[in-house]
Tab-separated table of C-alpha atoms and ligand atoms in Angstrom:
chain	number	residue	atom	x	y	z
A	21	MET	CA	-0.061	0.019	-0.051
A	22	LEU	CA	2.866	2.510	-0.870
A	23	ASP	CA	2.559	5.752	-2.601
A	24	TRP	CA	4.906	8.548	-2.923
A	25	ASP	CA	5.221	11.005	0.028
A	26	HIS	CA	8.073	13.386	-0.784
A	27	LEU	CA	11.546	13.549	-2.004
A	28	GLU	CA	14.118	15.329	0.214
A	29	PHE	CA	17.115	16.931	-1.619
A	30	TYR	CA	20.344	17.796	0.452
A	31	VAL	CA	21.761	20.945	-1.158
A	32	GLY	CA	24.237	23.464	-0.364
A	33	ASN	CA	21.746	26.352	-0.230
A	34	ALA	CA	18.289	25.433	0.462
A	35	LYS	CA	17.163	29.065	0.290
A	36	GLN	CA	18.339	29.398	-3.168
A	37	ALA	CA	17.191	25.862	-4.293
A	38	ALA	CA	13.761	26.662	-3.111
A	39	HIS	CA	13.700	29.818	-5.047
A	40	TYR	CA	14.844	27.922	-8.253
A	41	TYR	CA	12.394	25.143	-8.114
A	42	ALA	CA	9.486	27.583	-7.156
A	43	THR	CA	10.301	30.041	-9.882
A	44	ALA	CA	11.468	27.694	-12.734
A	45	PHE	CA	9.277	24.616	-11.914
A	46	GLY	CA	6.115	26.146	-10.466
A	47	PHE	CA	6.083	25.052	-6.927
A	48	ALA	CA	4.772	26.934	-3.947
A	49	VAL	CA	6.935	27.058	-0.832
A	50	GLU	CA	4.376	25.575	1.555
A	51	ALA	CA	6.213	25.190	4.671
A	52	TYR	CA	9.602	25.881	6.438
A	53	ALA	CA	11.704	24.324	9.300
A	54	GLY	CA	14.863	25.968	10.766
A	55	PRO	CA	16.473	27.775	13.858
A	56	GLU	CA	13.201	29.867	14.043
A	57	THR	CA	11.005	26.678	14.392
A	58	GLY	CA	13.153	24.993	16.947
A	59	VAL	CA	15.367	23.051	14.448
A	60	SER	CA	18.972	24.142	15.156
A	61	ASP	CA	21.127	22.315	12.699
A	62	ARG	CA	19.407	22.605	9.218
A	63	ALA	CA	17.135	24.656	7.279
A	64	SER	CA	14.164	22.962	5.185
A	65	TYR	CA	11.770	24.347	2.603
A	66	CYS	CA	8.812	22.088	1.675
A	67	LEU	CA	7.589	22.758	-1.995
A	68	VAL	CA	4.325	21.659	-3.181
A	69	GLN	CA	2.598	21.387	-6.689
A	70	ASN	CA	-0.486	19.159	-6.960
A	71	ASP	CA	0.484	15.937	-5.565
A	72	LEU	CA	4.268	16.625	-5.775
A	73	ARG	CA	6.067	17.398	-2.626
A	74	PHE	CA	9.882	18.128	-2.544
A	75	VAL	CA	11.803	19.147	0.571
A	76	VAL	CA	15.129	21.007	0.035
A	77	THR	CA	17.461	20.872	3.273
A	78	SER	CA	20.823	22.388	3.950
A	79	ALA	CA	23.186	22.236	6.912
A	80	LEU	CA	23.661	25.347	8.939
A	81	ARG	CA	27.151	24.549	10.131
A	82	PRO	CA	30.447	22.625	8.840
A	83	GLY	CA	30.368	18.925	9.437
A	84	GLY	CA	27.432	16.589	10.229
A	85	PRO	CA	25.507	14.256	8.003
A	86	ILE	CA	23.895	16.936	5.765
A	87	ALA	CA	27.190	18.946	5.031
A	88	ASP	CA	29.101	15.807	4.577
A	89	HIS	CA	26.549	14.362	2.108
A	90	VAL	CA	26.565	17.518	0.083
A	91	ALA	CA	30.442	17.755	0.227
A	92	ARG	CA	30.531	14.117	-1.215
A	93	HIS	CA	27.688	14.071	-3.645
A	94	GLY	CA	26.981	17.850	-4.427
A	95	ASP	CA	23.081	18.612	-4.383
A	96	GLY	CA	21.122	15.488	-4.816
A	97	ILE	CA	18.300	13.371	-3.512
A	98	ARG	CA	18.911	11.864	-0.095
A	99	ASP	CA	15.466	10.490	0.613
A	100	VAL	CA	12.826	8.812	-1.528
A	101	ALA	CA	10.226	8.933	1.093
A	102	LEU	CA	7.022	6.650	0.804
A	103	ARG	CA	3.653	6.970	2.333
A	104	VAL	CA	2.327	3.928	4.187
A	105	PRO	CA	-0.817	3.249	6.279
A	106	ASP	CA	1.448	1.794	9.099
A	107	ALA	CA	5.161	2.918	9.195
A	108	ARG	CA	5.953	0.535	12.008
A	109	ALA	CA	4.526	-2.459	9.974
A	110	ALA	CA	6.377	-1.233	6.734
A	111	PHE	CA	9.599	-0.981	8.405
A	112	GLU	CA	9.269	-4.369	10.079
A	113	ALA	CA	8.321	-6.029	6.857
A	114	ALA	CA	11.124	-4.330	5.087
A	115	VAL	CA	13.850	-5.248	7.758
A	116	ALA	CA	12.575	-8.791	7.945
A	117	GLY	CA	12.839	-8.932	4.052
A	118	GLY	CA	16.648	-7.864	4.282
A	119	ALA	CA	16.366	-4.058	4.315
A	120	ALA	CA	19.221	-2.215	6.311
A	121	PRO	CA	17.607	-0.336	9.011
A	122	LEU	CA	18.605	3.302	9.672
A	123	GLU	CA	16.047	4.704	11.974
A	124	GLU	CA	13.562	2.916	14.240
A	125	PRO	CA	9.892	3.956	14.089
A	126	ARG	CA	9.263	7.306	16.057
A	127	ILE	CA	6.441	9.394	16.577
A	128	LEU	CA	6.509	13.300	15.850
A	129	SER	CA	3.685	15.272	17.185
A	130	ASP	CA	2.489	18.854	17.664
A	131	GLN	CA	-0.989	20.641	17.980
A	132	ASP	CA	-1.932	19.515	14.423
A	133	GLY	CA	-1.597	15.757	15.248
A	134	GLU	CA	1.226	13.313	14.624
A	135	VAL	CA	3.326	11.353	12.043
A	136	VAL	CA	5.113	8.187	12.436
A	137	LEU	CA	8.468	7.846	10.764
A	138	ALA	CA	10.858	4.940	9.992
A	139	ARG	CA	13.868	4.934	7.839
A	140	ILE	CA	15.914	2.258	5.865
A	141	ARG	CA	18.954	2.300	3.547
A	142	THR	CA	18.982	1.694	-0.219
A	143	TYR	CA	21.599	2.149	-2.763
A	144	GLY	CA	24.581	4.540	-2.068
A	145	GLU	CA	23.745	6.858	0.836
A	146	THR	CA	20.125	7.093	-0.375
A	147	VAL	CA	17.366	6.327	2.172
A	148	HIS	CA	13.721	5.499	2.169
A	149	THR	CA	11.486	7.048	4.931
A	150	PHE	CA	8.257	5.350	5.571
A	151	VAL	CA	5.698	8.204	6.405
A	152	GLU	CA	2.339	7.579	8.257
A	153	ARG	CA	0.471	10.833	8.286
A	154	GLU	CA	-3.213	10.017	8.434
A	155	ARG	CA	-3.455	11.454	11.739
A	156	TYR	CA	-1.654	14.835	10.763
A	157	ARG	CA	-3.509	17.964	9.651
A	158	GLY	CA	-0.447	20.538	9.745
A	159	ALA	CA	1.842	21.681	7.162
A	160	PHE	CA	4.053	18.959	6.135
A	161	MET	CA	5.114	17.641	9.519
A	162	PRO	CA	5.768	18.660	12.963
A	163	GLY	CA	8.681	21.014	13.260
A	164	PHE	CA	7.563	22.929	10.146
A	165	VAL	CA	5.484	26.197	9.948
A	166	ARG	CA	3.025	26.812	7.196
A	167	LEU	CA	4.073	29.748	4.864
A	168	SER	CA	1.640	32.031	3.026
A	169	ASP	CA	3.845	31.759	-0.147
A	170	ARG	CA	1.878	31.226	-3.446
A	171	ALA	CA	3.448	29.670	-6.588
A	172	ARG	CA	5.484	32.548	-8.111
A	173	ALA	CA	6.587	31.078	-11.495
A	174	PRO	CA	6.105	33.404	-14.479
A	175	GLN	CA	4.143	30.690	-16.030
A	176	ALA	CA	2.510	27.723	-14.208
A	177	PRO	CA	3.633	24.205	-15.767
A	178	GLY	CA	1.016	22.057	-14.296
A	179	LEU	CA	3.256	19.405	-13.061
A	180	ARG	CA	0.988	16.641	-11.253
A	181	ALA	CA	2.926	13.787	-9.495
A	182	VAL	CA	6.105	11.608	-9.422
A	183	ASP	CA	5.821	8.983	-12.077
A	184	HIS	CA	9.170	7.119	-11.375
A	185	VAL	CA	12.490	7.715	-9.519
A	186	VAL	CA	15.555	6.102	-11.229
A	187	GLY	CA	18.662	5.066	-9.363
A	188	ASN	CA	22.127	4.551	-10.883
A	189	VAL	CA	24.102	1.708	-9.118
A	190	GLY	CA	27.663	0.498	-9.755
A	191	TRP	CA	29.013	-2.264	-12.069
A	192	ASN	CA	27.133	-5.531	-11.813
A	193	GLU	CA	24.920	-4.209	-8.815
A	194	MET	CA	21.618	-3.963	-10.715
A	195	ASP	CA	20.427	-7.394	-10.072
A	196	ARG	CA	21.372	-7.138	-6.339
A	197	TRP	CA	19.262	-4.000	-5.964
A	198	ALA	CA	16.267	-5.442	-7.992
A	199	ARG	CA	16.399	-8.299	-5.481
A	200	TYR	CA	16.634	-5.963	-2.548
A	201	TYR	CA	13.289	-4.303	-3.525
A	202	ALA	CA	11.641	-7.851	-4.342
A	203	ASP	CA	12.475	-9.077	-0.906
A	204	ALA	CA	12.246	-5.875	1.125
A	205	PHE	CA	9.245	-4.458	-0.497
A	206	GLY	CA	7.595	-7.376	-2.539
A	207	PHE	CA	8.095	-5.394	-5.626
A	208	THR	CA	8.019	-7.248	-8.989
A	209	GLN	CA	9.977	-6.712	-12.062
A	210	LEU	CA	7.997	-4.645	-14.686
A	211	VAL	CA	10.462	-4.744	-17.720
A	212	SER	CA	14.154	-5.155	-18.202
A	213	PHE	CA	16.539	-4.126	-20.921
A	214	ASP	CA	19.956	-5.286	-21.734
A	215	ASP	CA	22.745	-3.461	-23.359
A	216	THR	CA	21.624	-4.511	-26.837
A	217	ASP	CA	18.605	-2.565	-26.292
A	218	ILE	CA	20.286	0.593	-24.749
A	219	SER	CA	23.486	1.315	-26.453
A	220	THR	CA	24.793	3.514	-29.020
A	221	GLU	CA	28.179	3.389	-30.842
A	222	TYR	CA	29.855	4.607	-27.743
A	223	THR	CA	28.001	3.957	-24.496
A	224	ALA	CA	25.839	1.383	-22.928
A	225	LEU	CA	23.774	0.476	-19.864
A	226	ARG	CA	21.613	-2.202	-18.316
A	227	SER	CA	18.264	-1.296	-16.866
A	228	VAL	CA	15.423	-2.967	-14.767
A	229	VAL	CA	12.179	-1.631	-13.398
A	230	VAL	CA	10.607	-2.648	-10.142
A	231	THR	CA	7.275	-1.686	-8.923
A	232	ASP	CA	4.537	-2.247	-6.233
A	233	ALA	CA	1.449	-4.278	-7.102
A	234	ARG	CA	-0.556	-1.225	-7.845
A	235	ARG	CA	2.192	0.104	-9.941
A	236	ARG	CA	2.217	3.445	-8.103
A	237	VAL	CA	5.778	3.444	-7.126
A	238	LYS	CA	8.194	2.405	-9.956
A	239	PHE	CA	11.912	2.208	-9.456
A	240	PRO	CA	13.861	1.916	-12.622
A	241	ILE	CA	17.579	0.765	-11.733
A	242	ASN	CA	20.635	1.300	-14.021
A	243	GLU	CA	24.051	0.086	-14.141
A	244	PRO	CA	26.867	0.690	-16.632
A	245	ALA	CA	27.732	-1.670	-19.366
A	246	GLU	CA	30.761	-2.008	-21.383
A	247	GLY	CA	30.925	0.366	-24.630
A	248	ARG	CA	33.619	1.927	-26.597
A	249	LYS	CA	33.584	5.054	-24.287
A	250	LYS	CA	32.587	5.902	-20.859
A	251	SER	CA	28.882	5.122	-20.321
A	252	GLN	CA	26.540	8.003	-18.900
A	253	ILE	CA	25.955	5.941	-15.735
A	254	GLU	CA	29.777	5.871	-15.168
A	255	GLU	CA	29.977	9.625	-15.580
A	256	PHE	CA	27.162	9.971	-13.002
A	257	LEU	CA	28.957	7.433	-10.511
A	258	GLU	CA	32.186	9.368	-10.876
A	259	PHE	CA	30.640	12.833	-10.293
A	260	TYR	CA	28.188	11.785	-7.549
A	261	GLY	CA	30.525	9.756	-5.823
A	262	GLY	CA	28.733	6.544	-6.077
A	263	ALA	CA	25.190	5.191	-6.448
A	264	GLY	CA	22.461	7.595	-6.226
A	265	VAL	CA	19.126	9.085	-7.727
A	266	GLN	CA	19.757	9.796	-11.461
A	267	HIS	CA	16.483	11.208	-12.368
A	268	VAL	CA	12.908	11.936	-11.204
A	269	ALA	CA	10.112	11.579	-13.835
A	270	ILE	CA	7.244	14.050	-13.176
A	271	ALA	CA	3.844	13.374	-14.633
A	272	THR	CA	1.582	16.134	-16.348
A	273	ASP	CA	-1.650	15.977	-18.187
A	274	ASP	CA	-0.454	18.353	-20.877
A	275	ILE	CA	3.075	17.934	-21.800
A	276	LEU	CA	3.128	20.715	-24.525
A	277	ALA	CA	1.784	23.372	-22.138
A	278	ALA	CA	4.127	22.253	-19.507
A	279	VAL	CA	7.271	22.325	-21.615
A	280	ARG	CA	6.326	25.709	-23.053
A	281	ALA	CA	5.893	27.033	-19.471
A	282	LEU	CA	9.106	25.397	-18.115
A	283	ARG	CA	11.210	26.822	-21.035
A	284	ALA	CA	9.530	30.191	-20.573
A	285	ASN	CA	10.796	30.077	-16.904
A	286	GLY	CA	14.254	29.189	-17.955
A	287	VAL	CA	14.329	25.552	-17.580
A	288	GLU	CA	16.947	23.873	-20.008
A	289	PHE	CA	16.102	20.656	-21.755
A	290	LEU	CA	18.242	18.152	-23.827
A	291	GLU	CA	17.529	18.912	-27.507
A	292	THR	CA	16.535	16.062	-29.938
A	293	PRO	CA	18.275	15.622	-33.183
A	294	SER	CA	15.693	17.018	-35.958
A	295	SER	CA	15.998	13.841	-37.753
A	296	TYR	CA	14.141	12.033	-34.986
A	297	TYR	CA	11.009	13.620	-36.024
A	298	ASP	CA	11.369	12.970	-39.756
A	299	VAL	CA	10.643	9.178	-39.006
A	300	LEU	CA	8.489	9.746	-35.938
A	301	GLU	CA	4.943	8.722	-37.301
A	302	THR	CA	6.627	5.819	-39.006
A	303	ARG	CA	7.757	4.515	-35.728
A	304	VAL	CA	4.857	5.249	-33.351
A	305	GLY	CA	1.866	5.556	-35.626
A	306	ARG	CA	-0.806	8.300	-35.460
A	307	ILE	CA	-0.843	10.499	-32.216
A	308	ALA	CA	-3.088	13.376	-31.095
A	309	GLU	CA	-0.078	15.863	-30.851
A	310	ALA	CA	1.088	17.681	-33.866
A	311	THR	CA	4.722	16.480	-35.036
A	312	ALA	CA	5.489	20.261	-35.462
A	313	ALA	CA	4.913	21.125	-31.981
A	314	LEU	CA	6.956	18.197	-30.692
A	315	ARG	CA	9.632	19.017	-32.915
A	316	GLU	CA	9.509	22.643	-31.838
A	317	LEU	CA	9.944	21.630	-28.089
A	318	SER	CA	12.123	18.599	-28.450
A	319	ILE	CA	9.563	16.272	-26.933
A	320	LEU	CA	10.040	12.549	-27.362
A	321	VAL	CA	7.376	9.834	-28.118
A	322	ASP	CA	7.330	5.985	-27.543
A	323	ARG	CA	4.568	3.450	-27.927
A	324	ASP	CA	3.824	-0.018	-26.458
A	325	ASP	CA	0.902	-2.348	-26.623
A	326	LEU	CA	-1.209	-0.196	-24.199
A	327	GLY	CA	-0.883	3.298	-25.820
A	328	TYR	CA	1.859	5.920	-26.113
A	329	MET	CA	3.757	8.281	-23.933
A	330	LEU	CA	5.473	11.566	-24.407
A	331	GLN	CA	8.669	12.581	-22.477
A	332	ILE	CA	11.595	15.007	-22.316
A	333	PHE	CA	14.528	15.291	-20.014
A	334	THR	CA	15.937	18.332	-18.499
A	335	LYS	CA	19.794	19.135	-18.415
A	336	PRO	CA	21.467	18.350	-14.972
A	337	LEU	CA	19.873	20.697	-12.191
A	338	GLN	CA	23.195	21.479	-10.818
A	339	ASP	CA	26.658	22.031	-12.036
A	340	ARG	CA	27.719	18.399	-11.360
A	341	PRO	CA	26.366	16.165	-14.319
A	342	THR	CA	24.156	14.175	-11.892
A	343	LEU	CA	20.492	14.614	-10.999
A	344	PHE	CA	18.049	15.710	-13.651
A	345	PHE	CA	14.286	15.680	-14.289
A	346	GLU	CA	12.051	13.900	-16.766
A	347	ILE	CA	8.528	15.403	-17.720
A	348	ILE	CA	6.141	12.560	-18.841
A	349	GLN	CA	2.617	12.417	-20.035
A	350	ARG	CA	1.250	8.941	-20.408
A	351	ARG	CA	-1.461	8.125	-22.969
A	352	GLY	CA	-2.121	4.574	-21.871
A	353	SER	CA	1.523	3.335	-22.269
A	354	LEU	CA	3.399	2.069	-19.309
A	355	SER	CA	6.664	2.370	-21.181
A	356	PHE	CA	9.725	4.123	-19.718
A	357	GLY	CA	10.826	5.233	-23.419
A	358	LYS	CA	12.894	2.226	-24.396
A	359	GLY	CA	12.362	3.353	-28.173
A	360	ASN	CA	13.583	6.704	-27.330
A	361	PHE	CA	16.840	5.562	-25.638
A	362	LYS	CA	18.930	5.457	-28.618
A	363	ALA	CA	17.747	8.948	-29.745
A	364	LEU	CA	18.054	10.324	-26.239
A	365	PHE	CA	21.592	8.870	-25.715
A	366	VAL	CA	22.748	10.474	-28.845
A	367	ALA	CA	21.553	13.724	-27.441
A	368	ILE	CA	23.036	13.104	-23.928
A	369	GLU	CA	26.392	11.983	-25.384
A	370	GLU	CA	26.546	15.267	-27.258
A	371	GLU	CA	26.436	17.180	-23.925
A	372	GLN	CA	28.785	14.624	-22.277
A	373	ALA	CA	31.305	15.097	-25.048
A	374	LYS	CA	31.017	19.041	-24.298
A	375	ARG	CA	31.950	18.189	-20.767
A	376	GLY	CA	35.096	16.284	-22.134
A	377	ASN	CA	33.665	13.102	-20.235
A	378	LEU	CA	33.013	10.911	-23.277
B	3	FE2	FE1	12.524	7.990	-16.999
């Protein structure tokens, strides 16, 4: 009975990160925790847009787990937090299934009610917090105060929810982490690709997708594969300093409007080679969206038995070539864009070559 609760980013400057995600991506800054609210070691801003909830957190002093995380990894996602009806039961089941415990279940309460939190480790230094919040009516969770901030992006992109969160893990670690989610969460494998599916002339990767029974929470896991030059997964592992969250796919109901708004707000996307659109209709058949509009915005399309999907990838969200976002609109399809991997990788490699890392 899992669902997404929130994603927590550990960053060097949470005040500026909150401003960036609010202004560029259309979030409202809903809540704040810091010294003014009785939290002495950190500042956290909770950003909300429809069903999306991001928290950006930075350390207030040198040393300590947040500053150390940022020193090693740069800005990145620390916590993929999952909502559960019973955090204690979720924690005990996960640990019984082999998950590494990090924090035993604990209750946080204030005048608005209580939440129960429990925490386990996953790949790299990434964690999963189980959040039980049925008995909480306040802003985000105890320790936070509600802000009156409204969404302040010049154009509202209408982002709706998390679709999937992708982890990059080291050489030959993919199967181990897929098993981890099978044993600890009861997840099943949705699809898998090997390096014959996902390779270009230069770089390759292997990928597997694990998901819960309701297919709400979807975790693709990538590992590098041998290619003629350095895989984009290797580049991530080098610059992140190990395994971590590579991208978050964010669902929208109107990707054309979303990407227009995000571009107007200054978000940078990977560009798609123009030749991609010359053969688009041959590859995916008839779709509702005009090819000219997709070409103008660099939006990709893929199809499976169930329907089709549209997707686009941002450039990295920080100076390190690590975390990025995907914007996705599903029209029936459960695909993760296998048919686009080749076209996408060509575009990613052009960027990688510009950085001298190919
Ligand atoms: Fe994706």
